[in-house]
Amino acid sequence: RAVTRSAARPRRSAVDRLQDRGNRDVAVADLGLDRERLDEPAATLDLRVGGRGRWSDATTGVALPLDGCVDVDIFPSPFTNTLPVRRLPELTVGRPVALRMAWVLLPELRVRVAPQEYTLLERRDDGSRWRFRSLDSGFIAELLMDPDGVARDYPDQARRV
């Protein structure tokens, strides 16, 4: 479970990842702490990506235009940056790598392709430093990650205390 904070209101989301014979299911639930009535059911988005990178709605089976996306990136959660950081551990310092991500916007649970770039800036005993760049918006952030690849500091988004 990830607790995230935006400028407007606090949000809470839950993410589950399951592996099954080359398929991955990604379930995103917006628990919506800013909902008027907390007894209402949470909104959910269930995605499935097959072994060949074909994405679909896990509930309906409808194909989604997310082919080629590597992982899911949930905004505004710093925790999904862990997925590409762990995927790229042998990366050469200073060499950017472009990835296509399935970007999920909370609280709307809208999903779209987001081209992103990760550059390992420094390896340290206490973790690593990365530059994240959104290739479609130009947003850039320098991320401090712990030895497990989890964000310790994501400027203007989150800071571990």
Short mmCIF file of C-alpha atoms in Angstrom, two decimals:
data_model
loop_
_atom_site.label_atom_id
_atom_site.label_comp_id
_atom_site.label_asym_id
_atom_site.label_seq_id
_atom_site.Cartn_x
_atom_site.Cartn_y
_atom_site.Cartn_z
CA ARG A 1 0.00 0.00 0.00
CA ALA A 2 1.27 3.43 -0.86
CA VAL A 3 0.30 6.63 0.87
CA THR A 4 0.85 9.61 -1.37
CA ARG A 5 0.32 13.32 -1.00
CA SER A 6 -0.69 15.86 -3.58
CA ALA A 7 -1.13 19.58 -3.28
CA ALA A 8 -4.90 19.21 -3.08
CA ARG A 9 -5.77 16.40 -0.68
CA PRO A 10 -4.15 13.26 0.67
CA ARG A 11 -4.68 10.11 -1.37
CA ARG A 12 -4.16 6.48 -0.61
CA SER A 13 -3.74 3.86 -3.29
CA ALA A 14 -3.12 0.15 -3.25
CA VAL A 15 -1.15 -1.70 -5.89
CA ASP A 16 -0.84 -5.46 -6.31
CA ARG A 17 1.40 -7.20 -8.82
CA LEU A 18 0.99 -10.88 -9.54
CA GLN A 19 3.03 -13.16 -11.82
CA ASP A 20 1.42 -16.11 -13.56
CA ARG A 21 3.10 -17.96 -16.47
CA GLY A 22 4.45 -14.83 -18.12
CA ASN A 23 1.37 -12.71 -17.46
CA ARG A 24 1.36 -9.87 -14.95
CA ASP A 25 -1.74 -8.48 -13.36
CA VAL A 26 -1.62 -4.95 -12.02
CA ALA A 27 -4.50 -3.87 -9.82
CA VAL A 28 -4.74 -0.22 -8.84
CA ALA A 29 -7.33 0.86 -6.28
CA ASP A 30 -7.91 4.49 -5.46
CA LEU A 31 -8.98 4.35 -1.83
CA GLY A 32 -9.85 8.03 -2.11
CA LEU A 33 -9.36 9.56 1.32
CA ASP A 34 -10.92 12.71 -0.08
CA ARG A 35 -14.20 10.99 -1.02
CA GLU A 36 -17.31 12.48 0.53
CA ARG A 37 -18.38 9.12 1.96
CA LEU A 38 -15.70 6.64 2.96
CA ASP A 39 -18.26 3.83 3.06
CA GLU A 40 -18.60 4.03 -0.75
CA PRO A 41 -16.64 1.41 -2.69
CA ALA A 42 -13.18 2.39 -3.88
CA ALA A 43 -12.61 2.87 -7.58
CA THR A 44 -10.34 0.24 -9.12
CA LEU A 45 -8.45 -0.30 -12.35
CA ASP A 46 -7.36 -3.86 -13.17
CA LEU A 47 -4.75 -4.23 -15.90
CA ARG A 48 -3.15 -7.33 -17.37
CA VAL A 49 0.03 -7.47 -19.40
CA GLY A 50 0.84 -10.69 -21.21
CA GLY A 51 4.24 -12.21 -21.83
CA ARG A 52 4.41 -10.44 -25.20
CA GLY A 53 3.70 -7.00 -23.74
CA ARG A 54 0.02 -6.87 -24.72
CA TRP A 55 -2.00 -4.91 -22.18
CA SER A 56 -5.70 -5.43 -21.50
CA ASP A 57 -8.40 -4.65 -18.98
CA ALA A 58 -8.19 -7.66 -16.65
CA THR A 59 -11.92 -7.48 -15.93
CA THR A 60 -13.30 -7.18 -19.46
CA GLY A 61 -10.41 -8.53 -21.54
CA VAL A 62 -10.56 -5.45 -23.79
CA ALA A 63 -7.16 -4.64 -25.34
CA LEU A 64 -5.59 -1.35 -24.24
CA PRO A 65 -3.26 0.82 -26.38
CA LEU A 66 -0.31 0.26 -24.02
CA ASP A 67 1.74 -2.25 -26.02
CA GLY A 68 5.46 -1.93 -25.36
CA CYS A 69 5.00 -0.46 -21.89
CA VAL A 70 7.47 -1.95 -19.45
CA ASP A 71 5.74 -1.30 -16.12
CA VAL A 72 3.08 0.79 -14.46
CA ASP A 73 3.80 4.28 -13.10
CA ILE A 74 1.18 5.70 -10.77
CA PHE A 75 0.98 9.45 -10.28
CA PRO A 76 1.44 10.80 -7.66
CA SER A 77 3.24 7.83 -6.06
CA PRO A 78 7.04 7.78 -5.75
CA PHE A 79 6.98 4.01 -5.16
CA THR A 80 6.44 2.94 -8.77
CA ASN A 81 9.81 4.49 -9.71
CA THR A 82 11.25 1.46 -7.91
CA LEU A 83 10.19 -0.83 -10.78
CA PRO A 84 12.46 0.64 -13.51
CA VAL A 85 15.28 1.36 -11.04
CA ARG A 86 15.36 -2.32 -10.07
CA ARG A 87 15.06 -3.35 -13.72
CA LEU A 88 18.16 -1.29 -14.64
CA PRO A 89 20.67 -2.12 -11.86
CA GLU A 90 23.64 -2.75 -14.18
CA LEU A 91 23.17 0.51 -16.01
CA THR A 92 26.31 2.51 -16.78
CA VAL A 93 26.51 5.77 -14.84
CA GLY A 94 25.44 8.69 -17.04
CA ARG A 95 23.81 6.54 -19.75
CA PRO A 96 20.09 7.42 -20.13
CA VAL A 97 17.60 4.66 -20.92
CA ALA A 98 14.21 5.41 -22.46
CA LEU A 99 11.21 3.31 -21.35
CA ARG A 100 7.51 3.26 -22.21
CA MET A 101 5.40 3.14 -19.06
CA ALA A 102 1.68 2.61 -18.45
CA TRP A 103 1.04 5.86 -16.56
CA VAL A 104 -1.97 5.89 -14.23
CA LEU A 105 -3.35 9.21 -12.99
CA LEU A 106 -5.09 9.24 -9.60
CA PRO A 107 -7.85 9.79 -8.64
CA GLU A 108 -9.29 9.47 -12.17
CA LEU A 109 -7.61 6.07 -12.78
CA ARG A 110 -6.89 7.14 -16.36
CA VAL A 111 -4.08 5.20 -18.03
CA ARG A 112 -1.95 6.19 -21.01
CA VAL A 113 1.49 5.56 -22.50
CA ALA A 114 4.17 7.74 -20.94
CA PRO A 115 7.67 7.76 -22.47
CA GLN A 116 10.19 8.22 -19.67
CA GLU A 117 13.93 8.30 -19.28
CA TYR A 118 16.03 7.11 -16.34
CA THR A 119 19.70 7.99 -15.92
CA LEU A 120 21.84 6.55 -13.12
CA LEU A 121 23.85 9.51 -11.84
CA GLU A 122 25.69 7.92 -8.92
CA ARG A 123 26.01 4.64 -7.02
CA ARG A 124 26.61 5.03 -3.28
CA ASP A 125 26.88 2.71 -0.30
CA ASP A 126 23.54 4.01 0.97
CA GLY A 127 21.74 3.74 -2.40
CA SER A 128 21.83 5.61 -5.67
CA ARG A 129 20.94 8.88 -7.34
CA TRP A 130 18.88 8.94 -10.55
CA ARG A 131 17.55 11.53 -12.96
CA PHE A 132 13.96 10.89 -14.03
CA ARG A 133 12.68 12.67 -17.14
CA SER A 134 9.22 12.58 -18.66
CA LEU A 135 9.86 12.61 -22.39
CA ASP A 136 6.43 14.01 -23.26
CA SER A 137 6.12 16.75 -20.65
CA GLY A 138 9.77 17.63 -20.03
CA PHE A 139 9.38 17.16 -16.25
CA ILE A 140 12.74 16.31 -14.63
CA ALA A 141 13.44 15.16 -11.08
CA GLU A 142 16.52 13.91 -9.29
CA LEU A 143 15.65 10.89 -7.16
CA LEU A 144 17.56 9.59 -4.15
CA MET A 145 16.96 5.86 -3.81
CA ASP A 146 17.84 3.55 -0.92
CA PRO A 147 19.86 0.32 -1.50
CA ASP A 148 16.59 -1.51 -2.36
CA GLY A 149 15.70 1.02 -5.06
CA VAL A 150 12.92 2.70 -3.07
CA ALA A 151 12.69 6.49 -3.21
CA ARG A 152 14.02 8.31 -0.16
CA ASP A 153 13.56 11.73 -1.68
CA TYR A 154 11.42 12.73 -4.66
CA PRO A 155 11.49 16.56 -4.77
CA ASP A 156 8.07 18.18 -4.40
CA GLN A 157 6.43 14.73 -4.25
CA ALA A 158 7.60 12.73 -1.25
CA ARG A 159 10.36 12.43 1.34
CA ARG A 160 10.91 9.47 3.62
CA VAL A 161 10.96 10.49 7.27
#
